[in-house]
XYZ file of C-alpha atoms in Angstrom:
519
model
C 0.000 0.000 0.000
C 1.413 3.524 -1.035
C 1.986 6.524 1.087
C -1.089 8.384 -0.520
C -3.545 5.016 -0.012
C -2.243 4.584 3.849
C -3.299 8.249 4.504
C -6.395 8.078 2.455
C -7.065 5.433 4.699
C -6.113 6.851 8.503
C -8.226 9.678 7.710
C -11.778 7.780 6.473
C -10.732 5.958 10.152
C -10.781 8.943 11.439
C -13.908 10.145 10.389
C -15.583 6.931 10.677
C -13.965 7.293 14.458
C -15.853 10.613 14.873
C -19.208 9.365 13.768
C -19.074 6.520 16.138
C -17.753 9.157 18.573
C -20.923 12.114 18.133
C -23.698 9.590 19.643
C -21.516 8.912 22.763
C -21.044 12.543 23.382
C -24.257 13.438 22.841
C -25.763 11.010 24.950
C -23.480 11.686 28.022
C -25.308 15.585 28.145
C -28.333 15.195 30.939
C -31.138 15.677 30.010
C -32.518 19.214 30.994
C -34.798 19.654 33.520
C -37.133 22.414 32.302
C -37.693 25.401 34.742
C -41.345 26.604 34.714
C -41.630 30.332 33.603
C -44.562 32.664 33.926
C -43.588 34.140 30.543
C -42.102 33.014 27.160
C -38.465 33.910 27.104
C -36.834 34.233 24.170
C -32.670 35.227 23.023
C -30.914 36.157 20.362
C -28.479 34.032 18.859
C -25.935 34.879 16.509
C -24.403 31.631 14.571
C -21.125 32.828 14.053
C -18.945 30.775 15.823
C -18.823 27.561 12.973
C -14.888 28.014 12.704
C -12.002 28.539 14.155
C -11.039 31.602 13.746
C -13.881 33.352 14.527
C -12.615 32.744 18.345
C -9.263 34.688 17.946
C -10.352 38.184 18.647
C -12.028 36.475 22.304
C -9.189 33.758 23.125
C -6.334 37.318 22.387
C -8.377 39.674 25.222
C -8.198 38.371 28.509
C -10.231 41.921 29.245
C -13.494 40.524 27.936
C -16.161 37.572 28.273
C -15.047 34.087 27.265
C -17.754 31.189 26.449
C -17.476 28.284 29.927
C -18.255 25.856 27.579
C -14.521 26.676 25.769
C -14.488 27.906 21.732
C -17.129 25.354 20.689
C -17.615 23.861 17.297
C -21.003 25.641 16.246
C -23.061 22.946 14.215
C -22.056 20.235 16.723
C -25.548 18.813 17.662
C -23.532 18.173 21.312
C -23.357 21.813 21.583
C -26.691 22.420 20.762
C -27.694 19.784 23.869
C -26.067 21.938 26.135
C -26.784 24.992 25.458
C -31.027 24.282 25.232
C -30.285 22.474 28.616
C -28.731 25.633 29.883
C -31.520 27.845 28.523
C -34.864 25.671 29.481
C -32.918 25.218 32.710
C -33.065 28.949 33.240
C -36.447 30.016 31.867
C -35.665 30.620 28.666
C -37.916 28.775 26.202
C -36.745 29.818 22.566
C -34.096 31.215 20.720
C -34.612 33.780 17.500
C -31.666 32.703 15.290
C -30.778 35.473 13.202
C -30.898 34.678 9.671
C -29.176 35.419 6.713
C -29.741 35.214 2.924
C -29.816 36.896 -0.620
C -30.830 36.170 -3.591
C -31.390 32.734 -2.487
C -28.043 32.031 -0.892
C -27.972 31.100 2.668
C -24.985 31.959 5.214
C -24.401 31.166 8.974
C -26.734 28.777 8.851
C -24.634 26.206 10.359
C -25.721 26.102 13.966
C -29.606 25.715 13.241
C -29.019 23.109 10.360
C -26.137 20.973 11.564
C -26.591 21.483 15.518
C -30.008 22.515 16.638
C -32.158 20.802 14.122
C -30.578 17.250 14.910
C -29.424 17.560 18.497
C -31.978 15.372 20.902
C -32.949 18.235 23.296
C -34.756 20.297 20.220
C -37.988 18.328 20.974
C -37.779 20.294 24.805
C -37.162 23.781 22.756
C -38.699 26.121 20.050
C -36.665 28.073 17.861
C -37.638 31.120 14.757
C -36.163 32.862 12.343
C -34.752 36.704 13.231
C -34.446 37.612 9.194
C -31.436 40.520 8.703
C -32.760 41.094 5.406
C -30.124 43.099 3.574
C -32.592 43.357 0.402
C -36.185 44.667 0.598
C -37.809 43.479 -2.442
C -40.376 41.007 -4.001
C -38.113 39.101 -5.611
C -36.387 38.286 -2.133
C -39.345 37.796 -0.570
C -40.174 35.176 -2.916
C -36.810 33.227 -2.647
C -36.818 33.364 0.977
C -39.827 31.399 1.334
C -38.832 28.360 -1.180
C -35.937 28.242 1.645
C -37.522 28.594 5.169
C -41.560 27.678 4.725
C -40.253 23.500 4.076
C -36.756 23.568 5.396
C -37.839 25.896 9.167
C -41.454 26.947 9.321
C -42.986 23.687 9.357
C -40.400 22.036 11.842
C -42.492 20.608 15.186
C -39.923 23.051 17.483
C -40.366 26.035 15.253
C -42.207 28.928 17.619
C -46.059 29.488 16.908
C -48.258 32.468 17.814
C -52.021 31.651 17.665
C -50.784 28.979 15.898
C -48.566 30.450 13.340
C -44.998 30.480 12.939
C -43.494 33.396 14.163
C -41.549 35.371 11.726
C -39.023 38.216 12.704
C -37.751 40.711 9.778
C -35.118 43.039 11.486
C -36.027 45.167 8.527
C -39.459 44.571 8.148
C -40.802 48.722 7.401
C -38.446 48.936 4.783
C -40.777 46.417 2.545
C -43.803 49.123 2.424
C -40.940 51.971 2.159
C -39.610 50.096 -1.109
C -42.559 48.411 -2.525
C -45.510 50.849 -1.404
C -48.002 49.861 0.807
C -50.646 48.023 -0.890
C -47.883 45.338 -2.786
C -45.866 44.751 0.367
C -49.228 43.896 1.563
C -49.882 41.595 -1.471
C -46.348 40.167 -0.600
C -46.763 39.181 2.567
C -50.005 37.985 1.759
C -48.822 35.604 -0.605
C -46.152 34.603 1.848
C -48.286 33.609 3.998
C -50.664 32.110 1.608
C -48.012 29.484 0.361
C -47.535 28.788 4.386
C -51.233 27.544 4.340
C -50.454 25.672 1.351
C -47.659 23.827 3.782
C -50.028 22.811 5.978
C -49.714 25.774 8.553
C -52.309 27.910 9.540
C -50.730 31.100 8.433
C -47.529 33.240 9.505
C -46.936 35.265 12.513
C -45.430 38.538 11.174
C -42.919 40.368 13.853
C -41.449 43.605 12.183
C -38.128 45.451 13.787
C -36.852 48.675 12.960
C -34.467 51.315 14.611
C -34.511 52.507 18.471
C -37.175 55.337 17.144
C -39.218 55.548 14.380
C -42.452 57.823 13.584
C -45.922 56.272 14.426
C -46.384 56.453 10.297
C -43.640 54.243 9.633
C -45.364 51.293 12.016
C -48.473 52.305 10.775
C -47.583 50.897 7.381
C -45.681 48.628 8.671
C -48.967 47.276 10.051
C -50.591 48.015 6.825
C -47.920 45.992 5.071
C -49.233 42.963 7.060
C -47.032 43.171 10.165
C -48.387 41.645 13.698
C -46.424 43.255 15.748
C -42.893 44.608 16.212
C -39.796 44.248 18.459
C -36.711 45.994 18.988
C -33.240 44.040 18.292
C -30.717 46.102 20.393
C -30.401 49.836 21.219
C -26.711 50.115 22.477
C -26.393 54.071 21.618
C -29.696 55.146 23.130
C -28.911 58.458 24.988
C -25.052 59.038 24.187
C -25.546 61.972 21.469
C -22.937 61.178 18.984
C -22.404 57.626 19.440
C -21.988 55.415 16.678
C -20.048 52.508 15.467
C -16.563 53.450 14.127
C -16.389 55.749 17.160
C -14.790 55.483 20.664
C -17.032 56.246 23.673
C -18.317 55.069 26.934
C -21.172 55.235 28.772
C -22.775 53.311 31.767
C -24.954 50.304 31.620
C -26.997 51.420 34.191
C -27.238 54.719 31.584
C -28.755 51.958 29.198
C -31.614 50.694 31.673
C -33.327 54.308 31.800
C -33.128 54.506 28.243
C -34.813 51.085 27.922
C -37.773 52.297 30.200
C -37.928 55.241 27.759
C -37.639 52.836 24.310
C -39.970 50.169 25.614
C -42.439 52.928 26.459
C -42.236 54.773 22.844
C -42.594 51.246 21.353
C -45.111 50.227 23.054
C -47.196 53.851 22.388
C -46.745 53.953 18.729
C -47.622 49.960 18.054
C -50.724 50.084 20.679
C -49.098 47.347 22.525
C -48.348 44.948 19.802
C -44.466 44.874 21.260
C -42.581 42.990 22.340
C -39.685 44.494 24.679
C -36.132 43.594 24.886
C -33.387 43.541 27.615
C -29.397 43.990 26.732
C -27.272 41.697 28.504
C -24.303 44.374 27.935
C -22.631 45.858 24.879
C -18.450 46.104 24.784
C -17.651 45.176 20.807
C -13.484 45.118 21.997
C -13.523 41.567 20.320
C -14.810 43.069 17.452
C -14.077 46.765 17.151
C -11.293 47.386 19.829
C -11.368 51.307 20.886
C -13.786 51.853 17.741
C -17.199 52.038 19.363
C -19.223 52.347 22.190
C -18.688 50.482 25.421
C -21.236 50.453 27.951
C -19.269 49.914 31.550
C -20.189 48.443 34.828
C -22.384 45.936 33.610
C -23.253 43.367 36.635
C -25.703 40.466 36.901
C -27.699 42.254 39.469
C -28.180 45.378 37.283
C -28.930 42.969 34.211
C -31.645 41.543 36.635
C -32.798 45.653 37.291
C -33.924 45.992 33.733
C -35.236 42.671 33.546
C -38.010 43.332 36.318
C -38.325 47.065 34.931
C -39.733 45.566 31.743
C -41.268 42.481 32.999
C -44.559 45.146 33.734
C -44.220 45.800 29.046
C -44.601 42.432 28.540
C -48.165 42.389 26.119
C -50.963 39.241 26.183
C -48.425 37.414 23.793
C -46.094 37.069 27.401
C -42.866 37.498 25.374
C -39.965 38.964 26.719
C -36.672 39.256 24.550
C -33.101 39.266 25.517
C -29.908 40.552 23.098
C -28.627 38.086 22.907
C -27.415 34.213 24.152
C -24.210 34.625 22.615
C -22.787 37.877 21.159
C -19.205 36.797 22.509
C -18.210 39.780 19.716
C -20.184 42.321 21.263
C -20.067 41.714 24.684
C -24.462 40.991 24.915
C -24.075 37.338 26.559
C -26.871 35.571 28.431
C -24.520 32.224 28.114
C -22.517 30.925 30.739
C -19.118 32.685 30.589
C -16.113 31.703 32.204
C -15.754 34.987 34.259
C -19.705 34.953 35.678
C -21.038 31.163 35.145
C -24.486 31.226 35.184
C -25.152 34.450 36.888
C -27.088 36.336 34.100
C -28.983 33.470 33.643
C -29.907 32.687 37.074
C -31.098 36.063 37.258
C -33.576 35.418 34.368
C -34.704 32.114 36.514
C -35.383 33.579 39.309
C -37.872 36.487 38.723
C -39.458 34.308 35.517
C -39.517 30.946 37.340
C -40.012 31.696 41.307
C -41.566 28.365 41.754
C -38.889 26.461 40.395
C -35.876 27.217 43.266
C -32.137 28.148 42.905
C -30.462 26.490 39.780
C -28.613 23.064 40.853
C -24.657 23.488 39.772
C -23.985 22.664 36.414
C -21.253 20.008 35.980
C -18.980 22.316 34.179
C -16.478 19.695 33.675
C -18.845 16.861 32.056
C -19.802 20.305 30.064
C -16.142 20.978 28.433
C -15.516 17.230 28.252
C -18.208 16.377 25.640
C -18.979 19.537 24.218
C -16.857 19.643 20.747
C -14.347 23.034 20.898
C -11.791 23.796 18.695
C -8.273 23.376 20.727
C -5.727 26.277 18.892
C -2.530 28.242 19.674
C -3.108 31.862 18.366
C -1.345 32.057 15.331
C 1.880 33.666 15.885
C 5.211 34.082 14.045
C 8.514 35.726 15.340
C 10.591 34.748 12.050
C 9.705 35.447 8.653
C 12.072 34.256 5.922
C 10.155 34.388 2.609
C 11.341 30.794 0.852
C 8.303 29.621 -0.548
C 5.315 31.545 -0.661
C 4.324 35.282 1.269
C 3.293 33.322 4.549
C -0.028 34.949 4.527
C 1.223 38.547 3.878
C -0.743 40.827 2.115
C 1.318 43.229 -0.205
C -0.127 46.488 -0.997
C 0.657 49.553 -3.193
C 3.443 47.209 -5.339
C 2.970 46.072 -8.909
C 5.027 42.859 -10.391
C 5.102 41.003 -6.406
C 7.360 38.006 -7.086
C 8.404 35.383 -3.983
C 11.133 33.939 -5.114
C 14.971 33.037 -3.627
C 13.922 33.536 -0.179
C 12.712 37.255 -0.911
C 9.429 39.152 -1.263
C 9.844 41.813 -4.549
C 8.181 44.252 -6.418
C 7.890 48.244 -7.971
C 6.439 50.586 -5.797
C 3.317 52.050 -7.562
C 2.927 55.238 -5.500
C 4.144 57.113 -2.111
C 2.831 54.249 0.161
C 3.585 50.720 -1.294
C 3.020 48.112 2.140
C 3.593 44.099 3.335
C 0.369 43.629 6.044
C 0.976 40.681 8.022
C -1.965 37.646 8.569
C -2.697 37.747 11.963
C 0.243 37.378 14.482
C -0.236 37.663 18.532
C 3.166 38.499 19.834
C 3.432 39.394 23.400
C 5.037 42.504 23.303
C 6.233 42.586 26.882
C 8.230 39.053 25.361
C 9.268 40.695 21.704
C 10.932 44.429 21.966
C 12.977 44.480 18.956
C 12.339 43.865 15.147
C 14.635 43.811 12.301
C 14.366 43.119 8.616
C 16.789 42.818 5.764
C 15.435 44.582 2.491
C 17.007 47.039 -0.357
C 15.384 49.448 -2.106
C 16.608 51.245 -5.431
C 14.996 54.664 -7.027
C 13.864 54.339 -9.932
C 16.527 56.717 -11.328
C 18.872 55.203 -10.050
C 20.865 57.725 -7.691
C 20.395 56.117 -4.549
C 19.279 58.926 -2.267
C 17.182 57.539 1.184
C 13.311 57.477 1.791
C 11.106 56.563 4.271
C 10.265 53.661 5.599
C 7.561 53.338 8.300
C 6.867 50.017 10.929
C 2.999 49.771 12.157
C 1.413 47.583 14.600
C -2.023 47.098 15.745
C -3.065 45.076 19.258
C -5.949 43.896 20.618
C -6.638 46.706 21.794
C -5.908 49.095 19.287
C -5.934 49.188 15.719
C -3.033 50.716 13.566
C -2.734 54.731 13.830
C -0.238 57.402 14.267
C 0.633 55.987 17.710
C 1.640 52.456 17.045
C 4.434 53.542 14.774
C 8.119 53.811 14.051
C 9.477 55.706 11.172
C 12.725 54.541 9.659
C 15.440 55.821 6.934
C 15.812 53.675 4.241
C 19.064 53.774 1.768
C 17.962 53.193 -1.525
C 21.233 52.683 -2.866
C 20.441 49.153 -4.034
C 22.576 47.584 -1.101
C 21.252 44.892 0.915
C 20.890 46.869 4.907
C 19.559 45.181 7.671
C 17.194 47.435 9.540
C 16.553 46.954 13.729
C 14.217 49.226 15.637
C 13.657 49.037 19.377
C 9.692 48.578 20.073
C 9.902 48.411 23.909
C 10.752 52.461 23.030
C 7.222 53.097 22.142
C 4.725 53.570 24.881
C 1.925 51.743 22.389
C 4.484 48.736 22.087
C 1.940 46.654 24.769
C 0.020 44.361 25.288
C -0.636 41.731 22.381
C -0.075 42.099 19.026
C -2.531 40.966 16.274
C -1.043 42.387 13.088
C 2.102 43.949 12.151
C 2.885 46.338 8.597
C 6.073 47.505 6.881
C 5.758 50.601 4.826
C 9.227 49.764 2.684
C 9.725 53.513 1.537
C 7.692 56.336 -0.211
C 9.281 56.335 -3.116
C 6.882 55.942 -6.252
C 8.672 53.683 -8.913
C 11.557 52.116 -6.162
C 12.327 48.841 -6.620
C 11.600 46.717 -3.180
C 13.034 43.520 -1.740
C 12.664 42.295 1.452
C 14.330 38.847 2.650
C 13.496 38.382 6.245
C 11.100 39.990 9.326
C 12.700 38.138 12.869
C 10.869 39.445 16.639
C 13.476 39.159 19.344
């Protein structure tokens, strides 16, 4: 047997290995033991957590929220076990999966098809669909239900509303703004008329908007066909100026008042037809570093403040919403965490579920041990000698790139030609020096010097003015070997996650660059 036909082989053993493997694991999670809840609680989740990588930005910040569970393979029905036991546990009795297509396509679906929708604990849970519809058309309308009406709508789990499936559009007004009226009405219509044709007794229409909208905008809405409405999130309520992109703080406690005021809007301008929603947090550092808002001094026991302050909002439907189970990217986390365990969701259990006594302990342990995670090093590099291939560098600002002979190469096509690093966490505290070899030639030929410039971003901050050293750089054609001391920067800290040399600002130079070593 040949090399190829003996690894062919190990790794259909392997796989075979993990099949045999998924039924064990999944039938070593208890089974949950439902708490009883006065009202229907529902979460969030976000399905972005399918691969690997997503779980850099959390594993690199030790400052922020990391899942108890570990970095868990989203799709893994085994997940999906444990985290409806956690919820039903808790009072939570559904979960609005936010959903995304166009034109047909689906993305993130993973978690609902491959976890939820064949993990044994869905028959204890109800799920729906939170559409982010990106397009507001007919067309799209039309495509999304020859996806969700068979696939999701007619599932036994899915959530009903006087016997409908319940269907959230996070852009919902934007149909009647687009389409007018009286044809988003005819849309919707149909929609729902092909969900009779499925068996189903119609569709449950739940529109979302922004934190504040005029009483004509739901007014079509309603028009449109909508049921009622919710609100997703409303992180920048009351900071004037606060947007995403931009660095600010403000309390969490800030954020309660400014729910009383939302919740009270909404429910004035939809007569009632609302259903309100409570923010576990908001701190998008994974995400956005210093670029956004950060709401501070969230606690359990304030999280369980705004719970009971809009437990009096909740209409006849008894829904209450919470953003989200697991935005691990933007710091809105109902799910256990490492750093609080169950404490936001024990909090939910005990005003929802009085008769139902304190949560037992979870067996954390049994938990990590058959919950599928993904077990990585951050990626990090402290040598970079270009032999084969650019190692995941991205050149910029250079025409006719060549790797070849150990060297990166090419012709500077302007004032700012650049080699961006892949990711790379380097612990600067561990790493204050960097040199490179390179040469650099005008394009007249007369030698002369230029600048060269050596950026860094961590994970805290991205790359700016401050996490910089300029350099001289001969362009005499000469091979020079270039070392700059990091530790003298006051932004050298922290962790790296990306690193950029800025080889010169000469248009037309001729670039080379042989090696990048941390020491």
């Amino acid at each position: 047997m040949n090399t190829n036909h003996r690894t062919i082989r190990r790794y259909a053993e392997l796989l075979l290995a993990i099949a045999c493997l998924s039924p064990m694991l999944r039938a070593a999670v208890p089974a949950p033991k439902a708490a009883q809840s006065e009202i229907q609680v529902g979460a969030f989740y976000f399905p972005g957590w399918a691969s690997e990588d997503r779980w850099y930005c959390m594993a690199a910040n030790p400052a922020v929220l990391h899942p108890q569970m570990g970095y868990y393979r989203e799709g893994s029905p085994e997940v999906a076990d444990w985290q409806i036991k956690q919820a039903v546990e808790h009072g939570v009795s559904f979960f609005a999966f936010d959903y995304y297509s166009n034109h047909g396509s689906q993305w993130l679906e993973t978690a609902l098809d491959e976890g939820f929708l064949k993990c044994k604990n869905i028959k204890q849970f109800k799920f729906c669909l939170n559409w982010c519809n990106e397009i507001s058309d007919a067309d799209e309308l039309q495509l999304l239900g020859d996806i969700i009406i068979k696939k999701y709508l007619t599932h036994p789990s899915y959530l009903k509303v006087d016997g409908k499936p319940v269907l959230m559009i996070l852009g919902g007004s934007s149909f009647a703004q687009n389409l007018g009226v009286e044809q988003a009405r005819q849309k919707f219509d149909a929609l729902e008329q092909r969900c009779k044709q499925a068996g189903l007794k119609g569709l449950y229409l739940m529109f979302g908007d922004g934190a504040v909208v005029s009483t004509e905008v739901v007014k079509n809405g309603f028009a449109s066909g909508a049921d009622g409405y919710f609100l997703y999130n409303y992180p920048y309520a009351g900071v004037p100026g606060a947007a995403p992109g931009k660095h600010d703080e403000a309390s969490y406690e800030h954020l309660i008042q400014q729910a009383n005021g939302l919740m009270k809007h909404w429910q004035g301008v939809t007569d009632g037809r609302f259903w309100p929603t409570v923010m576990a947090g908001w701190d998008r550092r994974p995400w956005t570093k210093q670029a956004d808002l950060r709401r501070t001094g969230t606690t359990p026991e304030l999280f369980a403040k705004s719970l009971k302050s809009l437990k009096p909002m909740v209409n006849e439907q008894r829904i209450l919403l919470i953003e989200a189970w697991n935005e691990w990217g933007e710091g809105s986390i109902l799910e256990p965490s490492r750093e609080q365990g169950c404490a936001y969701l024990d909090k939910v259990r005990e005003l929802f579920c009085p008769k139902s006594g304190p949560h037992p302990k979870s067996d954390v342990k049994l938990m990590q041990a058959t919950a599928p995670q993904f077990r990585f090093e951050l990626p990090s590099r402290k040598s970079w000698s270009f032999n084969d291939n650019l190692l995941g560098c991205t050149p910029s600002g250079m025409s006719d790139v060549k790797v070849r002979g150990g060297e990166v190469s090419g012709v500077a096509t302007g004032n700012d030609p650049q080699l961006l690093s892949p990711l790379c966490y380097l612990e600067c505290s561990q790493t204050p020096r960097v040199r490179f070899r390179m040469r650099a030639a005008d394009p007249a030929k007369t030698g002369g010097v230029s600048e060269g410039e050596f950026f860094w971003s961590t994970v805290d901050s991205d790359m700016n003015g401050d996490t910089r050293i300029p350099f001289v750089i001969q362009q005499d054609g000469q091979w020079h070997t270039y070392e700059l001391d990091l530790s003298k920067s006051p932004f050298w800290k922290g962790r790296t996650d990306r690193f950029r040399l800025d080889p010169g600002n000469t248009p037309g130079a001729t670039i080379e660059v042989d090696e990048i070593q941390f020491d």
